[in-house]
Short mmCIF file of C-alpha atoms and ligand atoms in Angstrom, two decimals:
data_model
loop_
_atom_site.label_atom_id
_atom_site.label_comp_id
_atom_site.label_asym_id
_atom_site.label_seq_id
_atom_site.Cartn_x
_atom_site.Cartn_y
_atom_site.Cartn_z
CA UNK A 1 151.13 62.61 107.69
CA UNK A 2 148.83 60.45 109.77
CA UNK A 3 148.62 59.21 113.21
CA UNK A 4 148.55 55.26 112.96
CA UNK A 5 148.75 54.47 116.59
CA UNK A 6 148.88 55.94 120.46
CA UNK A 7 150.75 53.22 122.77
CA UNK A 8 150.64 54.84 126.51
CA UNK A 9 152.71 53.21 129.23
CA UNK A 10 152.15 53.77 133.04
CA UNK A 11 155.41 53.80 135.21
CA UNK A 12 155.96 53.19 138.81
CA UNK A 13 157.87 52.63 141.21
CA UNK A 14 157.93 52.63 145.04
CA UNK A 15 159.85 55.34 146.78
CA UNK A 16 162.78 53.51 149.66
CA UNK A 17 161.76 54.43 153.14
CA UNK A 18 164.05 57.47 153.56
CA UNK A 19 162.91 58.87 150.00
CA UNK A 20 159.59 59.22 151.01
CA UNK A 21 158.55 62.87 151.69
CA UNK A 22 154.79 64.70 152.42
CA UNK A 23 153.32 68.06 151.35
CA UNK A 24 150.64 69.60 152.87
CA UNK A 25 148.08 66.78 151.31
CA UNK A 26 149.32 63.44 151.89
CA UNK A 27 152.74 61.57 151.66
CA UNK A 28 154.25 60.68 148.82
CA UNK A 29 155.52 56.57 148.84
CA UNK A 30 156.06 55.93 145.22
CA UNK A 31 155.93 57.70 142.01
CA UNK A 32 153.28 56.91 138.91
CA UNK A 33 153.46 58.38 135.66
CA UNK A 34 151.46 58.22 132.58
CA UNK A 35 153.64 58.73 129.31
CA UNK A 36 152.43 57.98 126.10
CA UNK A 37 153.80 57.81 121.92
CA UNK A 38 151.82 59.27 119.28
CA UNK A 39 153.38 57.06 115.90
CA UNK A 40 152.54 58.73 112.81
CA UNK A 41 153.11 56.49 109.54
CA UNK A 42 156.10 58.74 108.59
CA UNK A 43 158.03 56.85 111.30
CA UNK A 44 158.22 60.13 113.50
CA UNK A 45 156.59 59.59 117.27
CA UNK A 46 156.01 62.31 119.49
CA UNK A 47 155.58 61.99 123.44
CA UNK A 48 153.74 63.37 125.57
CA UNK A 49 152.22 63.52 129.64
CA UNK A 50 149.32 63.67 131.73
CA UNK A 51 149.97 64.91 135.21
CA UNK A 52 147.57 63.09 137.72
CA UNK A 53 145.88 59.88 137.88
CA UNK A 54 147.79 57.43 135.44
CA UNK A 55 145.38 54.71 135.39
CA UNK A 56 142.70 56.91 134.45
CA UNK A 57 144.40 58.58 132.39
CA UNK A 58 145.40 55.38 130.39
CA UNK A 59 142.23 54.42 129.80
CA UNK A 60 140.35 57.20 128.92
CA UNK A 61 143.13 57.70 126.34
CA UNK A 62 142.65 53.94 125.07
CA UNK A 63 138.50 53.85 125.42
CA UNK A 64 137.74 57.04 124.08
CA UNK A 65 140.68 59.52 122.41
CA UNK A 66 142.49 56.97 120.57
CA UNK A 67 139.62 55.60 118.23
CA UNK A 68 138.64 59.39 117.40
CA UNK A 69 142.38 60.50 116.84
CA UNK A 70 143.22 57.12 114.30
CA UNK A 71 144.34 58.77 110.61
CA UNK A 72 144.43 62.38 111.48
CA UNK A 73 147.07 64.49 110.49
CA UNK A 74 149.11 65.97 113.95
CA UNK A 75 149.35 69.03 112.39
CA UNK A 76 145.68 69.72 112.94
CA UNK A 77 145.95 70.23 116.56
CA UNK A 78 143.68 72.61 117.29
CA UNK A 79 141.13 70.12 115.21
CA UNK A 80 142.04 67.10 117.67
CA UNK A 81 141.64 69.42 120.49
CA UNK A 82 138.24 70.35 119.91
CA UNK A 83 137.04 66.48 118.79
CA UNK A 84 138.58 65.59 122.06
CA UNK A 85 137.44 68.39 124.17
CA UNK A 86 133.50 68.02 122.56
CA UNK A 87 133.88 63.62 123.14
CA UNK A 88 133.77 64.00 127.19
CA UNK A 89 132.37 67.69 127.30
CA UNK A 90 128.97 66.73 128.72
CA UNK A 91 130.92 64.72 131.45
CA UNK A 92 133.74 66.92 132.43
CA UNK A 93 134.96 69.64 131.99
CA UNK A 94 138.04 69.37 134.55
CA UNK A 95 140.28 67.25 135.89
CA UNK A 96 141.08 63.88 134.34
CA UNK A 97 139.45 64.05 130.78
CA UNK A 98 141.44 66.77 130.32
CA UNK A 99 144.66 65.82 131.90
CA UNK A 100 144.39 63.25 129.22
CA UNK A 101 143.93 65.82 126.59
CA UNK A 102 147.06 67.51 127.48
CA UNK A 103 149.09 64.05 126.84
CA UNK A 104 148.39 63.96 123.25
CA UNK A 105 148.65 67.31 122.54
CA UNK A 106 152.13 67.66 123.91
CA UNK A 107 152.79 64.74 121.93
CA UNK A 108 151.60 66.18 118.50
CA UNK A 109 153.77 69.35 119.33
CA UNK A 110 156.83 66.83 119.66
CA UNK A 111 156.22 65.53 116.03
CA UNK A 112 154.85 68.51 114.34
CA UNK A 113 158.90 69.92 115.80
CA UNK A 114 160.36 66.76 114.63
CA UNK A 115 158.83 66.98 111.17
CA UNK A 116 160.39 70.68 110.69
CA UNK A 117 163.40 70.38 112.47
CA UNK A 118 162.18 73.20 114.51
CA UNK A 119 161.85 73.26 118.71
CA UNK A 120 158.40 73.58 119.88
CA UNK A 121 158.92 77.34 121.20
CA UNK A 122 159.75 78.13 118.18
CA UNK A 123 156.58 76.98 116.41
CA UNK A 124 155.21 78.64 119.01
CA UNK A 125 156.43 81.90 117.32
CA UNK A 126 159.92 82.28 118.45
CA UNK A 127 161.74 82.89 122.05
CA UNK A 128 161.50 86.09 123.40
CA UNK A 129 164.59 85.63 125.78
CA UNK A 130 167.59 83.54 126.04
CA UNK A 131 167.72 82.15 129.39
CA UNK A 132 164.94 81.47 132.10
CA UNK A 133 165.91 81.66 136.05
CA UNK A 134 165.23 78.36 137.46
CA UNK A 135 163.74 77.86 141.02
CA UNK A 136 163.98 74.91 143.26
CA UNK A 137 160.91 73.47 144.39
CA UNK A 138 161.65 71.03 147.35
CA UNK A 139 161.55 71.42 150.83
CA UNK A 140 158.62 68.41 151.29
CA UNK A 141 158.74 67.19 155.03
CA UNK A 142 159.58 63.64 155.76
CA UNK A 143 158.74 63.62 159.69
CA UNK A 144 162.27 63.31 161.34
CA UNK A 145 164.31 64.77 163.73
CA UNK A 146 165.59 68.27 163.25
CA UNK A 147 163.10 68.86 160.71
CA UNK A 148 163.82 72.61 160.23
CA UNK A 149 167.58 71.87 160.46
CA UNK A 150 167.75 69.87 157.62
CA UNK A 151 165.51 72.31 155.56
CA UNK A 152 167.91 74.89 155.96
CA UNK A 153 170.76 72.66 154.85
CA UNK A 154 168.46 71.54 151.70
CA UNK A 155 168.60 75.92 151.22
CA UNK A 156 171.95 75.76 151.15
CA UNK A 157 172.77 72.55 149.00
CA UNK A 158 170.28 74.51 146.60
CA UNK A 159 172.68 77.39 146.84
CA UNK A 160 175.26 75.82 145.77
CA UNK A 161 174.21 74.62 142.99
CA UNK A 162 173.59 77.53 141.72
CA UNK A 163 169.47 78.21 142.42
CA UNK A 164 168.67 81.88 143.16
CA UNK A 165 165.32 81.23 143.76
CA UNK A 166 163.76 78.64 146.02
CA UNK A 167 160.37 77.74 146.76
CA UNK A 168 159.41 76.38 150.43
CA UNK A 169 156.48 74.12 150.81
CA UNK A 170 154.19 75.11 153.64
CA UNK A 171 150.63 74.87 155.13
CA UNK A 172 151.56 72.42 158.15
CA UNK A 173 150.16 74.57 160.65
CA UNK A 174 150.90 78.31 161.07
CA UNK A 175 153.28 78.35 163.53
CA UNK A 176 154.99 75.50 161.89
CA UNK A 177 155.03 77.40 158.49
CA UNK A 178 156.48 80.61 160.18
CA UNK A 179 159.21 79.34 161.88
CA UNK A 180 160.24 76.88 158.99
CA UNK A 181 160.50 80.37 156.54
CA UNK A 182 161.89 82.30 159.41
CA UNK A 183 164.89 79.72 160.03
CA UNK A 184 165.62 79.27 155.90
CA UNK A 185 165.30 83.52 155.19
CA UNK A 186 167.69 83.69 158.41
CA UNK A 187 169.96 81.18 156.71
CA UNK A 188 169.93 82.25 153.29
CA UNK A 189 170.10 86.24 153.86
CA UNK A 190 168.43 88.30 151.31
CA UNK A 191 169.60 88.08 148.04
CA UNK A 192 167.78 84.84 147.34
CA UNK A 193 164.66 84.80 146.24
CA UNK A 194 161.79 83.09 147.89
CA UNK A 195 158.41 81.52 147.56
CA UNK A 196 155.87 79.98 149.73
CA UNK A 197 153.51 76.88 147.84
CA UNK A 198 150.45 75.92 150.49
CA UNK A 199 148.81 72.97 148.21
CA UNK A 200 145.65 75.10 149.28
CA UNK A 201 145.94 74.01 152.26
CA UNK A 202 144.13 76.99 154.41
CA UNK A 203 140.69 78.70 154.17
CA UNK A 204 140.68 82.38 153.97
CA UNK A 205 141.06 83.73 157.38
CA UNK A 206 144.10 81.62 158.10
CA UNK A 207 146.26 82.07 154.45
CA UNK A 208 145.59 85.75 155.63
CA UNK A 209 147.04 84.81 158.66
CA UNK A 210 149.84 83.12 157.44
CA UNK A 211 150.35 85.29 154.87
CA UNK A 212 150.61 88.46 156.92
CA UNK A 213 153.10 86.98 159.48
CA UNK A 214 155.19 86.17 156.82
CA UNK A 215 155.41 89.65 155.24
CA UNK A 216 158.43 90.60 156.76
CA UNK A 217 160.27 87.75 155.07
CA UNK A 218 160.20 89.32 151.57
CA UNK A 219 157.93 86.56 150.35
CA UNK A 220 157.93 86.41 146.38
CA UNK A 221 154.54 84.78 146.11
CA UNK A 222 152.02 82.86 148.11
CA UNK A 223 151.45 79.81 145.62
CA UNK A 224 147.76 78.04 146.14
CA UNK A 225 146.64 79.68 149.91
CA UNK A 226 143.01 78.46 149.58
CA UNK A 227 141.42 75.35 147.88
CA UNK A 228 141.01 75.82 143.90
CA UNK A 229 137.46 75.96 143.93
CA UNK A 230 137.39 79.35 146.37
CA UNK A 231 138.00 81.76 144.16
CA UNK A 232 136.03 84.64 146.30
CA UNK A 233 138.93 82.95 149.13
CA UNK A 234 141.95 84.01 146.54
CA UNK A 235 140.48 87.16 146.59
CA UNK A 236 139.98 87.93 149.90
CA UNK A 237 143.43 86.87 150.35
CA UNK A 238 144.91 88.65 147.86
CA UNK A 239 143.31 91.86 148.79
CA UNK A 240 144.28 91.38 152.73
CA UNK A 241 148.19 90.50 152.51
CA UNK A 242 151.00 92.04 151.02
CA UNK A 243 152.61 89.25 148.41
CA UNK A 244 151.88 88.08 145.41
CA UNK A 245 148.99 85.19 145.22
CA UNK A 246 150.03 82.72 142.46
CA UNK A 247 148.14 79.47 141.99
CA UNK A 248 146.19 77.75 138.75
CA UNK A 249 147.92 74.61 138.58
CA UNK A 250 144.28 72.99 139.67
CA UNK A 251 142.94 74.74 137.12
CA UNK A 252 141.76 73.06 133.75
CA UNK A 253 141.46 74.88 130.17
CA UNK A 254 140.80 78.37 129.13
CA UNK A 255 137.29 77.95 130.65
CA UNK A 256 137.95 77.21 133.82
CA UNK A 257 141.84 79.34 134.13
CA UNK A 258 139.22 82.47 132.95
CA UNK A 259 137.63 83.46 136.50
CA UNK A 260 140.87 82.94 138.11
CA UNK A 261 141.96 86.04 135.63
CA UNK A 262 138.91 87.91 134.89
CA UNK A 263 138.28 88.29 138.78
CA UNK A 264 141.57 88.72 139.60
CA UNK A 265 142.42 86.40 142.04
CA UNK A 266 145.67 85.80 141.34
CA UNK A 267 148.78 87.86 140.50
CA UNK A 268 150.19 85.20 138.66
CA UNK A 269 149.05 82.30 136.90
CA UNK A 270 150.41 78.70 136.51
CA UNK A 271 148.85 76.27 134.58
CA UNK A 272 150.76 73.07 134.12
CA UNK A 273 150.91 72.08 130.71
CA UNK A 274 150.51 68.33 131.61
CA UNK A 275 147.21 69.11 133.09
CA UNK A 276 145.78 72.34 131.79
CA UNK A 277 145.17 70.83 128.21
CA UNK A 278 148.84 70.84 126.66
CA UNK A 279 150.07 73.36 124.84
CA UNK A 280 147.94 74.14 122.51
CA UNK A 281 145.15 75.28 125.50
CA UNK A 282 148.60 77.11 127.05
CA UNK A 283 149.10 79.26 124.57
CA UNK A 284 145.31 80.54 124.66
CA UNK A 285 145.44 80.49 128.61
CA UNK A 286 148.43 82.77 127.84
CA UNK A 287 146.17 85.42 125.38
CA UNK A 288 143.95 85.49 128.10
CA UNK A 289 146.74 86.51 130.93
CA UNK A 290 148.14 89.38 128.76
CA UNK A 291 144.84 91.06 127.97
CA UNK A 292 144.45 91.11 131.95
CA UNK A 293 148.52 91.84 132.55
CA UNK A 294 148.56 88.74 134.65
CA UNK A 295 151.99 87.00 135.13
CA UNK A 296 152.19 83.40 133.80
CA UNK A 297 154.75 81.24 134.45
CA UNK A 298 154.38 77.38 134.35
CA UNK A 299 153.92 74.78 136.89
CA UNK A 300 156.06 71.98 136.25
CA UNK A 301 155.81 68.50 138.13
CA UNK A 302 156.88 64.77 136.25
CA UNK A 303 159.08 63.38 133.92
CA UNK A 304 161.63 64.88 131.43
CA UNK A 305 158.94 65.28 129.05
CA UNK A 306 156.68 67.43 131.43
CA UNK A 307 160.13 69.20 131.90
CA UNK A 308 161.00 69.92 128.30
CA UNK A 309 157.30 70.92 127.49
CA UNK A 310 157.03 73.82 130.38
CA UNK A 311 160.48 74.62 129.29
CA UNK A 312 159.38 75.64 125.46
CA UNK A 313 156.60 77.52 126.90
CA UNK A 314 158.62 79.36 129.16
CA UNK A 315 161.00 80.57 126.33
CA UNK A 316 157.71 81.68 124.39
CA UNK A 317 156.12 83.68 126.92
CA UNK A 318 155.63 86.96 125.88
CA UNK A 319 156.81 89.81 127.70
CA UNK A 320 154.00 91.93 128.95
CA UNK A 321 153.84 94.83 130.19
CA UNK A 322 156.42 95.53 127.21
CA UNK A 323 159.48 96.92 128.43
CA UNK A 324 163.11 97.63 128.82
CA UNK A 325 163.96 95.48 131.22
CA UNK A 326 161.47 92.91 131.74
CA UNK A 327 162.08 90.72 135.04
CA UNK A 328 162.84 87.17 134.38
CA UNK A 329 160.51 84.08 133.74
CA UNK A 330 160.57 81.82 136.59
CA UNK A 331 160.75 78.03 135.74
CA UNK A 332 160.22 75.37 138.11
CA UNK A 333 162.62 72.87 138.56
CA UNK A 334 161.74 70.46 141.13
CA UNK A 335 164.49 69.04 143.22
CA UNK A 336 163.01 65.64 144.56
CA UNK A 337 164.71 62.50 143.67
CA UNK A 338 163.01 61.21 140.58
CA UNK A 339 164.38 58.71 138.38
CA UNK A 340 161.59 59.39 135.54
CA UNK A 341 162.54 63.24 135.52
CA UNK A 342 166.54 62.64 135.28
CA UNK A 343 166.81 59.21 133.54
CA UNK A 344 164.01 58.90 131.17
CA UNK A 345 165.73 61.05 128.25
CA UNK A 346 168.44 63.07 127.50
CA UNK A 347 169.12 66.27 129.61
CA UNK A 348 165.22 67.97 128.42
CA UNK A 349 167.01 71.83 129.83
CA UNK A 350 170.46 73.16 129.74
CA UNK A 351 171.05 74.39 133.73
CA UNK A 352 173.74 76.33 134.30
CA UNK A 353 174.42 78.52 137.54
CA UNK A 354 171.06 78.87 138.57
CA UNK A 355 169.31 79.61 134.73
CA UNK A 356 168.04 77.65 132.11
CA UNK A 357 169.33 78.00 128.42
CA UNK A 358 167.43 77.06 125.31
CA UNK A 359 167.72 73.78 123.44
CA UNK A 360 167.89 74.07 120.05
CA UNK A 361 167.09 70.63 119.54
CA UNK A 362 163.62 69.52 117.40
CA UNK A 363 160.14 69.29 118.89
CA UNK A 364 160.98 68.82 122.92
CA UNK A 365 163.96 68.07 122.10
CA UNK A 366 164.72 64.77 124.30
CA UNK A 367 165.57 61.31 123.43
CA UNK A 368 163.34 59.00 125.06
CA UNK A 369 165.38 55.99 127.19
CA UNK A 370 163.46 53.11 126.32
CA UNK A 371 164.86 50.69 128.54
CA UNK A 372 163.54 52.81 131.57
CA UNK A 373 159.87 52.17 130.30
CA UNK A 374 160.59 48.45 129.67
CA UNK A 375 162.07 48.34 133.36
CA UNK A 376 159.29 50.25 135.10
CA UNK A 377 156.04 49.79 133.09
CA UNK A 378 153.29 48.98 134.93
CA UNK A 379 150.16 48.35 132.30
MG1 MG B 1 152.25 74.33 143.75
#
């Protein structure tokens, strides 16, 4: 089998007023992804995603992967990783290049799964467990009235639909993040679980802060307290409060997640497998974690396909520490209106009360709507 072309397609489109929400870096006004088709001349065509800059993305992908990935076989992954990796080495390491990367490799997974009938986590080497428990991610701020009101009502629409575990967006100030987590815990009582996700928006001193004020709210983890280049900051946290630091979704490739795990910054790791260099760098990133015993559970954040792809690593995660009762994977399942996560395929996870089942279906498993990228393609 050989690859005979890579189209990739940048959607957007422009959030209505009252869509519009912030986090603790900027507003959000429209969303942009950057999807692309591998087409192999066996007819099969495999998707993948980049999380981050689209445009870029799209053109690094055009200018400089697509020539060097022309009549190779998509079963020799780890190959096209490398040739890719080696093209922009000298030039970066991080970031774009290799949020580009992780696009095409998801996208050979999806054919290599189509071509054996098999789902990706099972070429992975199997699922160790049958359901994952889903968290909400939501709870972005969109500057109105009763602010903290309507969070607390978002907690309990979550509820109802079956979450158990939700994950609260803070780093707006610290007495603004306190009394945002202090209203929802109040709320919600104390069977759910929580998390806190800062976007790195603190230095040291004040995630420590933050961090230790909100102790008494049986905090789950403290996702991304201090800028992803501070990694003496994650430990200083980490070593000063009493949650669970989590955070690596700024973090690119095996070389870059190492320090994070080596120096033990975090308690758990989340690379995003739209940005961390698919799954193929995943699966080493996850090698890495168990020889530390580091938790690692994905970030998730775009389309169906990022959905479906942090969904087949999450059934392949080993368990480690080994044992009887291991606690559950966490998935995230972001709750924000987006019409390229819910309309641009087939359902990409099976929800149902609050857990995620597996789908059995080949590579990720979703059928691609094409009239949605006809309707929203940008370039
Ligand atoms: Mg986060």
């Amino acid at each position: 089998m050989k690859i005979i072309d890579i189209k990739s397609h940048v959607l957007q489109y422009k959030l209505p007023e009252h869509l519009r929400f912030s986090y603790s870096q900027g507003w959000y006004d429209s969303r942009t992804i950057m999807i692309l088709e591998v087409i192999t001349d066996e007819g099969i065509i495999g998707w993948g995603e980049s999380l981050g800059p689209a445009f870029i993305h799209k053109k690094i992908i055009e200018e400089v992967y697509k020539p060097l990935i022309l009549g190779k076989d998509p079963f020799d992954n780890e190959i096209i990783w490398e040739t890719l990796y080696s093209s922009l080495q000298d030039h970066g390491q991080k970031g774009v290049v290799i949020e580009a990367i992780s696009a095409i490799d998801i996208a050979l997974w999806d054919i290599k799964g189509k071509y054996t009938g098999l789902p990706i986590y099972k070429l992975l080497g199997g699922a160790f467990r049958d359901k994952l428990l889903a968290y909400a991610t939501g709870f972005y701020r969109r500057n109105i009235e009763n602010e903290v009101e309507e969070l607390v009502n978002e907690a309990h629409r979550y509820i109802d639909d079956g979450f158990k575990a939700l994950k609260i967006k803070i780093g707006f100030g610290i007495d603004e993040d306190i009394k945002t987590v202090k209203a929802i815990r109040e709320a919600i009582g104390d069977e759910i679980i929580m998390m806190v996700d800062a976007n790195h928006a603190y230095n040291a001193s004040n995630a420590i802060k933050v961090g230790k004020r909100l102790e008494e709210f049986d905090i789950f983890w403290f996702e991304e307290p201090v800028p992803p280049e501070d990694k003496n900051g994650y430990i200083e946290v980490k070593n000063n409060i009493n949650i669970p630091i989590a955070g690596g979704e700024a973090e690119f490739t095996r070389y870059g997640i190492k320090d994070l795990i080596n120096k033990r910054c975090i308690n758990i790791i989340q690379p995003d497998t739209c940005a961390v260099g698919g799954i193929t760098e995943f699966k080493k990133i996850v090698s890495l974690a168990t020889i530390n015993n580091i938790q690692c559970y994905p970030h998730i954040w775009g389309s169906s396909i990022a959905l479906a792809a942090g969904t087949h690593i999450g059934f392949s995660l080993p368990n480690f520490p080994n044992c009887l009762y291991p606690p559950d994977v966490m998935l995230e399942l972001d709750q924000t209106p987006n019409i390229f996560r819910n309309e641009l395929s087939s359902s990409p996870i099976i929800f149902d009360d609050g857990i995620i089942k597996k789908n059995n279906k080949p590579g990720l498993g979703i059928n691609i709507n094409k009239a949605l990228i006809e309707k929203y393609e940008i370039i």
